[in-house]
Amino acid sequence: MKNIKVLGPGCANCKNTHALIETVAKAKQIEIQLEKIEDLQAIMSYGVMSTPGVVIDGKVVHAGGVPPRAKVEGWF
Amino acid sequence: MSTLTDTDHGVRRPPWGWLAVGFGAWIAAYASLIPLADAVIAVLGLTRATHLGEAIHFFFYDTPKVLLLLTGIVFLMGVVHTFVAPERTRALLSGRRLGLGNVMAASLGIVTPFCSCSAVPLFIGFLSAGVPLGVTFSFLISAPMVNEIALALLFGLFGWKVAALYLALGLSVAIVAGLVIGRLGMERHLEDWVREMQATQSAAYESATPTWAERIDAGVAHVKEIVGKVWPWVLAGIAIGAGIHGYVPEDFMVSIMGRDAPWWSVPAAVLIGVPMYTNAAGIIPIVEALIGKGAALGTVLAFMMSVIALSLPEMVILRKVLKLPLILTFAGVVATGILVVGFVFNAVL
């Protein structure tokens, strides 16, 4: 099971990203463990400067804005 | 639908044809603005000689014009953003000295994608990569204040001279304020955990270089996001402007915000702007109304800069990384810069 973290201090785009990943995973019927990381120090420890960022199994795969749906689909 | 080939970014051809069609349509639409507005009042059986006719003509000329300009500029900026990721800007600014560094930071602030919710990660990311504090501030002031939406709207509503002046003065405020903060040597007023982070370099995320198809997608996405959010404000602003255009004579605004208003009108405009928090699009209807009622341009631009660049919510966010003396210095220096802009504008124009 993939562990996915959405990095972001709770802005609108961070919530949209979280929802998008949830939707895509559900549509593909893939079980994932989805977390929100809102603590700034924790976000910074991933070396991400523009939020929202997405971390899959400890690796940053996206930063700076809501990812396009096609990109999210490519992760699964 | 063969979704596999549609979503495969590696091989998708950039939609140059669609881009050319869009560009042609844009030019054609821009060229037919006046005939369109003329046609609308002709259909309604009005002439521009009447107040109502003039107001309606103004509305149907200005609305499409501003929305077209906004769409064009926002699309271009969406594409430009794919060339200047924050990581790239940081690499360019890393280790720069005060002076040239501030000029570069303020200029990059215009083209680097920025949202106020990532102000803090960006701030720390810059500092930890060795961008000096003063240079970081130049970026942080310029990025929200001098942005494409403000410039596009000013250009559409008040002409290119006002937009160019706003650009030049916004950059000047960002550069000088960053220089002053850098000279004051206020690094010790960063929160402790930020200073610790400065010492420990974390591995930075590098995104893959986008293809042209993805860059164009980004431009379209930017238009959908920005223009989709901003158009009601633009409509409201122009409607107010049209009302004023057709009817309201210059009135009491002239006495408190006009050219011959007392000296304190500029500081008052800046003070009123601080607790107000909105983006460039939200402030435009107010600006349009104020100028329509005869307020002086310098006073209004100072007000606009204050609303966008100095906001209480942003200070609360920044408080997580800056100690109080540094926040107060930041606010003080920026406010002073904006005041000078207001006074100079009023004196020159």
Tab-separated table of C-alpha atoms in Angstrom:
chain	number	residue	atom	x	y	z
A	1	MET	CA	0.000	0.000	0.000
A	2	LYS	CA	1.332	3.395	-0.962
A	3	ASN	CA	1.828	6.040	1.669
A	4	ILE	CA	0.998	9.471	0.246
A	5	LYS	CA	1.554	12.734	2.071
A	6	VAL	CA	0.173	16.078	0.939
A	7	LEU	CA	2.412	18.909	2.165
A	8	GLY	CA	0.752	22.251	2.712
A	9	PRO	CA	-0.236	24.645	5.470
A	10	GLY	CA	-3.960	24.233	4.788
A	11	CYS	CA	-4.483	26.491	1.803
A	12	ALA	CA	-7.270	25.921	-0.727
A	13	ASN	CA	-4.977	24.299	-3.283
A	14	CYS	CA	-3.638	21.900	-0.642
A	15	LYS	CA	-7.180	20.745	0.105
A	16	ASN	CA	-7.913	20.403	-3.614
A	17	THR	CA	-4.801	18.278	-4.075
A	18	HIS	CA	-5.779	16.062	-1.157
A	19	ALA	CA	-9.283	15.609	-2.569
A	20	LEU	CA	-7.993	14.926	-6.092
A	21	ILE	CA	-5.655	12.157	-4.944
A	22	GLU	CA	-8.462	10.639	-2.907
A	23	THR	CA	-10.828	10.703	-5.897
A	24	VAL	CA	-8.330	9.211	-8.332
A	25	ALA	CA	-7.351	6.437	-5.911
A	26	LYS	CA	-11.001	5.617	-5.362
A	27	ALA	CA	-11.745	5.601	-9.104
A	28	LYS	CA	-8.875	3.190	-9.682
A	29	GLN	CA	-9.873	1.191	-6.600
A	30	ILE	CA	-6.413	1.411	-5.136
A	31	GLU	CA	-5.988	1.468	-1.391
A	32	ILE	CA	-3.690	4.202	-0.219
A	33	GLN	CA	-2.716	5.724	3.054
A	34	LEU	CA	-3.255	9.456	2.637
A	35	GLU	CA	-1.937	12.000	5.133
A	36	LYS	CA	-1.957	15.768	5.418
A	37	ILE	CA	1.260	17.384	6.633
A	38	GLU	CA	0.452	20.897	7.812
A	39	ASP	CA	3.349	21.572	10.166
A	40	LEU	CA	5.766	24.023	8.555
A	41	GLN	CA	8.916	22.489	9.981
A	42	ALA	CA	7.861	19.064	8.721
A	43	ILE	CA	7.076	20.506	5.283
A	44	MET	CA	10.451	22.201	5.126
A	45	SER	CA	12.252	18.977	6.001
A	46	TYR	CA	11.253	17.632	2.575
A	47	GLY	CA	13.007	20.515	0.840
A	48	VAL	CA	9.788	21.738	-0.760
A	49	MET	CA	9.429	25.500	-1.201
A	50	SER	CA	6.145	25.864	-2.935
A	51	THR	CA	3.092	24.142	-1.609
A	52	PRO	CA	1.143	21.965	-2.082
A	53	GLY	CA	3.732	19.232	-2.408
A	54	VAL	CA	3.144	15.502	-2.736
A	55	VAL	CA	5.319	12.815	-1.169
A	56	ILE	CA	4.916	9.153	-2.106
A	57	ASP	CA	6.676	6.597	0.075
A	58	GLY	CA	9.071	9.233	1.352
A	59	LYS	CA	9.934	10.693	-2.067
A	60	VAL	CA	8.802	14.132	-3.281
A	61	VAL	CA	7.043	13.698	-6.635
A	62	HIS	CA	5.348	17.061	-7.048
A	63	ALA	CA	5.489	20.621	-5.706
A	64	GLY	CA	3.905	23.988	-6.383
A	65	GLY	CA	0.230	23.795	-7.223
A	66	VAL	CA	-2.494	21.257	-7.766
A	67	PRO	CA	-1.064	18.448	-9.944
A	68	PRO	CA	-2.871	17.734	-13.233
A	69	ARG	CA	-5.192	14.736	-13.010
A	70	ALA	CA	-3.132	12.828	-15.583
A	71	LYS	CA	-0.067	13.191	-13.390
A	72	VAL	CA	-1.912	11.852	-10.359
A	73	GLU	CA	-3.170	8.904	-12.405
A	74	GLY	CA	0.411	8.187	-13.418
A	75	TRP	CA	1.395	7.700	-9.770
A	76	PHE	CA	-0.820	4.634	-9.326
B	1	MET	CA	-11.313	7.538	-25.873
B	2	SER	CA	-7.758	6.280	-25.880
B	3	THR	CA	-6.798	7.764	-22.583
B	4	LEU	CA	-3.355	6.200	-22.619
B	5	THR	CA	-2.038	8.203	-25.544
B	6	ASP	CA	-3.829	11.333	-24.368
B	7	THR	CA	-2.143	11.351	-21.018
B	8	ASP	CA	1.286	10.178	-22.074
B	9	HIS	CA	3.297	13.343	-21.565
B	10	GLY	CA	6.425	12.026	-23.204
B	11	VAL	CA	5.018	11.852	-26.719
B	12	ARG	CA	2.136	14.345	-26.819
B	13	ARG	CA	2.620	17.045	-29.434
B	14	PRO	CA	2.232	20.646	-28.272
B	15	PRO	CA	-1.115	22.061	-29.505
B	16	TRP	CA	0.496	24.758	-31.656
B	17	GLY	CA	-2.490	24.797	-34.029
B	18	TRP	CA	-4.924	25.558	-31.222
B	19	LEU	CA	-2.572	28.181	-29.879
B	20	ALA	CA	-2.474	29.927	-33.279
B	21	VAL	CA	-6.288	29.788	-33.532
B	22	GLY	CA	-6.613	31.199	-30.024
B	23	PHE	CA	-4.155	33.989	-30.791
B	24	GLY	CA	-5.996	34.888	-34.003
B	25	ALA	CA	-9.343	34.951	-32.204
B	26	TRP	CA	-7.851	37.121	-29.470
B	27	ILE	CA	-6.553	39.697	-31.990
B	28	ALA	CA	-9.858	39.702	-33.871
B	29	ALA	CA	-11.844	40.181	-30.666
B	30	TYR	CA	-9.566	42.979	-29.488
B	31	ALA	CA	-9.880	44.746	-32.825
B	32	SER	CA	-13.684	44.662	-32.732
B	33	LEU	CA	-14.150	46.141	-29.249
B	34	ILE	CA	-15.449	49.529	-30.332
B	35	PRO	CA	-17.763	48.222	-33.113
B	36	LEU	CA	-19.180	45.789	-30.555
B	37	ALA	CA	-19.938	48.479	-28.005
B	38	ASP	CA	-21.380	50.704	-30.751
B	39	ALA	CA	-23.568	47.810	-31.916
B	40	VAL	CA	-24.863	47.161	-28.404
B	41	ILE	CA	-26.112	50.700	-27.860
B	42	ALA	CA	-27.488	50.817	-31.429
B	43	VAL	CA	-29.503	47.664	-30.765
B	44	LEU	CA	-30.802	49.212	-27.534
B	45	GLY	CA	-31.768	52.323	-29.440
B	46	LEU	CA	-29.504	54.620	-27.438
B	47	THR	CA	-26.836	57.119	-28.390
B	48	ARG	CA	-23.643	58.038	-26.582
B	49	ALA	CA	-24.965	61.552	-26.135
B	50	THR	CA	-27.204	60.402	-23.276
B	51	HIS	CA	-25.937	59.478	-19.810
B	52	LEU	CA	-27.410	56.001	-20.028
B	53	GLY	CA	-26.006	55.400	-23.516
B	54	GLU	CA	-22.547	56.570	-22.460
B	55	ALA	CA	-22.602	54.382	-19.353
B	56	ILE	CA	-23.696	51.291	-21.277
B	57	HIS	CA	-21.164	51.958	-24.026
B	58	PHE	CA	-18.405	52.263	-21.423
B	59	PHE	CA	-19.467	48.978	-19.794
B	60	PHE	CA	-19.634	46.997	-23.038
B	61	TYR	CA	-16.332	48.413	-24.234
B	62	ASP	CA	-14.343	48.067	-21.026
B	63	THR	CA	-15.536	44.653	-19.840
B	64	PRO	CA	-14.441	42.639	-22.890
B	65	LYS	CA	-11.283	44.737	-23.194
B	66	VAL	CA	-10.150	44.108	-19.627
B	67	LEU	CA	-11.114	40.431	-19.704
B	68	LEU	CA	-9.241	39.955	-22.998
B	69	LEU	CA	-6.129	41.640	-21.669
B	70	LEU	CA	-6.362	39.660	-18.449
B	71	THR	CA	-6.751	36.352	-20.298
B	72	GLY	CA	-3.840	37.105	-22.608
B	73	ILE	CA	-1.456	38.221	-19.902
B	74	VAL	CA	-2.452	35.483	-17.449
B	75	PHE	CA	-1.938	32.834	-20.142
B	76	LEU	CA	1.515	34.177	-20.972
B	77	MET	CA	2.443	34.293	-17.292
B	78	GLY	CA	1.204	30.725	-16.806
B	79	VAL	CA	3.647	29.630	-19.508
B	80	VAL	CA	6.458	31.829	-18.130
B	81	HIS	CA	5.939	30.315	-14.668
B	82	THR	CA	6.979	26.907	-16.018
B	83	PHE	CA	10.414	28.375	-16.778
B	84	VAL	CA	10.990	29.946	-13.365
B	85	ALA	CA	10.155	27.471	-10.651
B	86	PRO	CA	10.888	28.810	-7.157
B	87	GLU	CA	13.784	26.345	-6.951
B	88	ARG	CA	15.343	27.972	-9.981
B	89	THR	CA	14.863	31.485	-8.626
B	90	ARG	CA	16.484	30.380	-5.394
B	91	ALA	CA	19.479	28.963	-7.236
B	92	LEU	CA	19.849	32.274	-9.112
B	93	LEU	CA	19.726	34.315	-5.913
B	94	SER	CA	21.832	32.064	-3.725
B	95	GLY	CA	24.915	33.834	-2.406
B	96	ARG	CA	24.088	37.140	-4.139
B	97	ARG	CA	25.169	40.275	-2.370
B	98	LEU	CA	22.922	43.150	-1.382
B	99	GLY	CA	22.420	45.529	-4.267
B	100	LEU	CA	22.358	43.523	-7.481
B	101	GLY	CA	20.793	40.673	-5.500
B	102	ASN	CA	17.891	42.901	-4.482
B	103	VAL	CA	17.300	44.080	-8.036
B	104	MET	CA	17.304	40.481	-9.287
B	105	ALA	CA	15.066	39.296	-6.445
B	106	ALA	CA	12.471	42.012	-7.037
B	107	SER	CA	12.440	41.349	-10.800
B	108	LEU	CA	12.204	37.579	-10.353
B	109	GLY	CA	9.346	38.244	-7.953
B	110	ILE	CA	7.228	39.301	-10.932
B	111	VAL	CA	7.696	36.101	-12.937
B	112	THR	CA	8.051	33.426	-10.245
B	113	PRO	CA	4.777	31.711	-9.330
B	114	PHE	CA	3.831	32.807	-5.855
B	115	CYS	CA	0.898	32.311	-3.551
B	116	SER	CA	0.738	33.897	-0.142
B	117	CYS	CA	0.108	30.484	1.433
B	118	SER	CA	3.587	29.367	0.426
B	119	ALA	CA	5.257	32.583	1.613
B	120	VAL	CA	6.753	30.886	4.657
B	121	PRO	CA	8.145	27.730	2.990
B	122	LEU	CA	9.593	29.973	0.311
B	123	PHE	CA	11.119	32.325	2.858
B	124	ILE	CA	12.866	29.492	4.702
B	125	GLY	CA	13.821	27.757	1.476
B	126	PHE	CA	15.570	30.913	0.289
B	127	LEU	CA	17.406	31.540	3.560
B	128	SER	CA	18.555	27.938	3.896
B	129	ALA	CA	20.072	28.074	0.419
B	130	GLY	CA	22.168	31.088	1.345
B	131	VAL	CA	20.022	33.872	-0.086
B	132	PRO	CA	20.681	36.903	2.158
B	133	LEU	CA	17.823	38.143	4.347
B	134	GLY	CA	17.566	41.524	2.590
B	135	VAL	CA	17.457	39.892	-0.844
B	136	THR	CA	14.791	37.434	0.352
B	137	PHE	CA	12.670	40.360	1.526
B	138	SER	CA	12.949	42.107	-1.831
B	139	PHE	CA	11.462	38.978	-3.372
B	140	LEU	CA	8.792	38.614	-0.727
B	141	ILE	CA	7.620	42.217	-1.172
B	142	SER	CA	7.706	42.262	-4.946
B	143	ALA	CA	6.067	38.861	-5.580
B	144	PRO	CA	2.558	39.657	-4.304
B	145	MET	CA	2.602	43.412	-5.043
B	146	VAL	CA	3.903	43.508	-8.610
B	147	ASN	CA	1.962	40.696	-10.218
B	148	GLU	CA	0.470	40.127	-13.618
B	149	ILE	CA	-3.135	40.546	-12.458
B	150	ALA	CA	-2.507	44.017	-11.007
B	151	LEU	CA	-0.566	45.034	-14.107
B	152	ALA	CA	-3.116	43.619	-16.552
B	153	LEU	CA	-6.011	45.339	-14.779
B	154	LEU	CA	-4.234	48.688	-14.476
B	155	PHE	CA	-3.260	48.460	-18.144
B	156	GLY	CA	-6.808	47.644	-19.202
B	157	LEU	CA	-8.526	50.257	-17.072
B	158	PHE	CA	-6.083	53.165	-16.874
B	159	GLY	CA	-3.683	52.661	-19.785
B	160	TRP	CA	-0.106	51.450	-20.129
B	161	LYS	CA	1.455	54.514	-18.486
B	162	VAL	CA	-0.221	53.835	-15.150
B	163	ALA	CA	0.669	50.151	-15.403
B	164	ALA	CA	4.312	50.963	-16.201
B	165	LEU	CA	4.491	53.438	-13.317
B	166	TYR	CA	3.030	50.877	-10.941
B	167	LEU	CA	5.588	48.326	-12.157
B	168	ALA	CA	8.540	50.698	-11.760
B	169	LEU	CA	7.455	52.023	-8.371
B	170	GLY	CA	6.527	48.592	-7.009
B	171	LEU	CA	9.957	47.281	-7.986
B	172	SER	CA	11.628	50.321	-6.396
B	173	VAL	CA	9.790	49.824	-3.115
B	174	ALA	CA	10.750	46.121	-3.053
B	175	ILE	CA	14.402	46.800	-3.888
B	176	VAL	CA	14.892	49.668	-1.440
B	177	ALA	CA	12.972	48.002	1.399
B	178	GLY	CA	15.045	44.825	0.955
B	179	LEU	CA	18.263	46.849	0.928
B	180	VAL	CA	17.319	48.670	4.129
B	181	ILE	CA	16.325	45.450	5.923
B	182	GLY	CA	19.580	43.832	4.754
B	183	ARG	CA	21.685	46.764	5.994
B	184	LEU	CA	20.025	46.665	9.398
B	185	GLY	CA	21.447	43.168	9.942
B	186	MET	CA	18.363	41.691	11.528
B	187	GLU	CA	19.218	38.004	11.170
B	188	ARG	CA	19.051	37.577	14.943
B	189	HIS	CA	15.353	38.407	14.828
B	190	LEU	CA	14.533	35.230	12.942
B	191	GLU	CA	12.797	32.567	14.992
B	192	ASP	CA	15.271	30.086	16.455
B	193	TRP	CA	14.049	27.063	14.541
B	194	VAL	CA	14.474	28.965	11.292
B	195	ARG	CA	18.101	29.752	12.137
B	196	GLU	CA	18.732	26.103	12.921
B	197	MET	CA	17.221	25.183	9.604
B	198	GLN	CA	19.491	27.674	7.878
B	199	ALA	CA	22.459	25.630	9.104
B	200	THR	CA	21.134	22.276	7.975
B	201	GLN	CA	20.781	22.209	4.203
B	202	SER	CA	18.016	19.860	3.223
B	203	ALA	CA	17.997	18.149	-0.142
B	204	ALA	CA	15.953	20.265	-2.523
B	205	TYR	CA	13.284	18.817	-4.749
B	206	GLU	CA	14.031	19.212	-8.427
B	207	SER	CA	11.103	18.916	-10.766
B	208	ALA	CA	11.526	17.486	-14.247
B	209	THR	CA	11.783	19.964	-17.128
B	210	PRO	CA	8.275	20.318	-18.579
B	211	THR	CA	7.546	19.760	-22.256
B	212	TRP	CA	6.010	22.492	-24.412
B	213	ALA	CA	2.682	20.691	-24.304
B	214	GLU	CA	2.819	20.872	-20.513
B	215	ARG	CA	3.833	24.532	-20.569
B	216	ILE	CA	0.803	25.387	-22.713
B	217	ASP	CA	-1.388	23.274	-20.427
B	218	ALA	CA	-0.037	25.296	-17.533
B	219	GLY	CA	-0.982	28.532	-19.306
B	220	VAL	CA	-4.536	27.303	-19.877
B	221	ALA	CA	-4.798	26.070	-16.284
B	222	HIS	CA	-3.581	29.465	-15.054
B	223	VAL	CA	-6.261	31.249	-17.109
B	224	LYS	CA	-8.968	28.928	-15.751
B	225	GLU	CA	-7.799	29.450	-12.193
B	226	ILE	CA	-7.222	33.214	-12.262
B	227	VAL	CA	-9.758	34.519	-14.757
B	228	GLY	CA	-12.355	32.086	-13.391
B	229	LYS	CA	-11.896	33.600	-9.957
B	230	VAL	CA	-11.400	37.219	-10.892
B	231	TRP	CA	-14.089	37.984	-13.489
B	232	PRO	CA	-16.906	38.863	-11.027
B	233	TRP	CA	-14.629	41.479	-9.448
B	234	VAL	CA	-13.746	42.917	-12.811
B	235	LEU	CA	-17.405	43.070	-13.775
B	236	ALA	CA	-18.336	44.747	-10.501
B	237	GLY	CA	-15.493	47.256	-10.854
B	238	ILE	CA	-16.424	48.212	-14.391
B	239	ALA	CA	-20.117	48.427	-13.535
B	240	ILE	CA	-19.274	50.861	-10.741
B	241	GLY	CA	-16.958	52.701	-13.095
B	242	ALA	CA	-19.671	52.851	-15.769
B	243	GLY	CA	-22.155	54.257	-13.260
B	244	ILE	CA	-19.706	56.960	-12.322
B	245	HIS	CA	-18.759	57.538	-15.943
B	246	GLY	CA	-22.318	58.227	-16.950
B	247	TYR	CA	-23.726	59.989	-13.928
B	248	VAL	CA	-21.887	60.880	-10.778
B	249	PRO	CA	-20.077	64.198	-10.828
B	250	GLU	CA	-16.790	64.475	-8.987
B	251	ASP	CA	-17.757	64.953	-5.403
B	252	PHE	CA	-16.455	64.751	-1.880
B	253	MET	CA	-13.656	62.293	-2.802
B	254	VAL	CA	-11.896	65.219	-4.426
B	255	SER	CA	-11.695	67.055	-1.138
B	256	ILE	CA	-10.300	64.141	0.894
B	257	MET	CA	-8.355	62.165	-1.697
B	258	GLY	CA	-7.996	64.579	-4.593
B	259	ARG	CA	-4.963	66.518	-5.744
B	260	ASP	CA	-5.507	69.412	-3.419
B	261	ALA	CA	-6.326	67.220	-0.447
B	262	PRO	CA	-4.385	67.775	2.770
B	263	TRP	CA	-0.956	66.098	3.072
B	264	TRP	CA	-2.277	63.422	5.408
B	265	SER	CA	-4.483	61.843	2.752
B	266	VAL	CA	-1.630	59.571	1.553
B	267	PRO	CA	-0.686	58.232	5.032
B	268	ALA	CA	-4.377	57.816	5.788
B	269	ALA	CA	-4.858	55.779	2.596
B	270	VAL	CA	-1.918	53.523	3.554
B	271	LEU	CA	-3.230	53.051	7.114
B	272	ILE	CA	-6.715	52.176	5.904
B	273	GLY	CA	-5.148	49.669	3.518
B	274	VAL	CA	-3.309	47.593	6.159
B	275	PRO	CA	-6.245	45.796	7.816
B	276	MET	CA	-7.879	45.288	4.435
B	277	TYR	CA	-6.811	42.091	2.791
B	278	THR	CA	-7.670	41.187	-0.733
B	279	ASN	CA	-5.855	40.323	-3.909
B	280	ALA	CA	-5.177	42.625	-6.818
B	281	ALA	CA	-8.492	41.714	-8.435
B	282	GLY	CA	-10.586	42.490	-5.368
B	283	ILE	CA	-9.076	45.934	-4.929
B	284	ILE	CA	-9.609	47.037	-8.534
B	285	PRO	CA	-13.325	47.919	-8.205
B	286	ILE	CA	-12.459	50.197	-5.296
B	287	VAL	CA	-9.592	51.768	-7.211
B	288	GLU	CA	-11.840	52.314	-10.210
B	289	ALA	CA	-14.493	53.934	-8.028
B	290	LEU	CA	-12.003	56.171	-6.202
B	291	ILE	CA	-10.352	57.429	-9.378
B	292	GLY	CA	-13.747	57.872	-11.007
B	293	LYS	CA	-14.731	60.115	-8.129
B	294	GLY	CA	-11.690	62.290	-8.596
B	295	ALA	CA	-9.200	60.854	-6.116
B	296	ALA	CA	-5.551	61.543	-6.943
B	297	LEU	CA	-3.693	58.700	-8.617
B	298	GLY	CA	-0.775	58.668	-6.162
B	299	THR	CA	-3.088	58.388	-3.176
B	300	VAL	CA	-5.046	55.585	-4.827
B	301	LEU	CA	-1.943	53.631	-5.888
B	302	ALA	CA	-0.513	53.960	-2.366
B	303	PHE	CA	-3.793	52.590	-1.045
B	304	MET	CA	-3.684	49.708	-3.524
B	305	MET	CA	-0.069	48.820	-2.702
B	306	SER	CA	-0.811	48.950	1.002
B	307	VAL	CA	-3.780	46.612	0.699
B	308	ILE	CA	-1.822	44.063	-1.348
B	309	ALA	CA	1.662	44.265	0.206
B	310	LEU	CA	0.894	45.026	3.847
B	311	SER	CA	-1.762	42.805	5.274
B	312	LEU	CA	-2.409	41.664	8.816
B	313	PRO	CA	-3.095	38.013	7.896
B	314	GLU	CA	0.239	37.804	6.079
B	315	MET	CA	2.012	39.287	9.105
B	316	VAL	CA	0.401	36.625	11.300
B	317	ILE	CA	1.763	33.925	8.974
B	318	LEU	CA	5.200	35.543	8.919
B	319	ARG	CA	5.193	35.743	12.710
B	320	LYS	CA	5.904	31.991	12.679
B	321	VAL	CA	9.350	32.688	11.266
B	322	LEU	CA	10.106	36.291	12.248
B	323	LYS	CA	10.320	37.817	15.688
B	324	LEU	CA	8.286	40.924	16.356
B	325	PRO	CA	11.047	43.538	15.812
B	326	LEU	CA	11.695	42.192	12.319
B	327	ILE	CA	7.999	42.161	11.420
B	328	LEU	CA	7.619	45.741	12.618
B	329	THR	CA	10.711	46.792	10.670
B	330	PHE	CA	9.368	45.061	7.563
B	331	ALA	CA	6.003	46.795	7.885
B	332	GLY	CA	7.618	50.152	8.672
B	333	VAL	CA	10.071	50.069	5.775
B	334	VAL	CA	7.465	48.974	3.239
B	335	ALA	CA	4.931	51.526	4.493
B	336	THR	CA	7.525	54.295	4.172
B	337	GLY	CA	8.312	53.203	0.623
B	338	ILE	CA	4.636	53.239	-0.316
B	339	LEU	CA	4.193	56.702	1.245
B	340	VAL	CA	7.042	58.057	-0.855
B	341	VAL	CA	5.451	56.537	-3.961
B	342	GLY	CA	2.139	58.201	-3.155
B	343	PHE	CA	3.659	61.617	-2.542
B	344	VAL	CA	5.942	61.483	-5.591
B	345	PHE	CA	3.072	60.401	-7.829
B	346	ASN	CA	0.823	63.191	-6.610
B	347	ALA	CA	3.591	65.751	-6.983
B	348	VAL	CA	4.639	64.697	-10.489
B	349	LEU	CA	1.285	64.083	-12.136
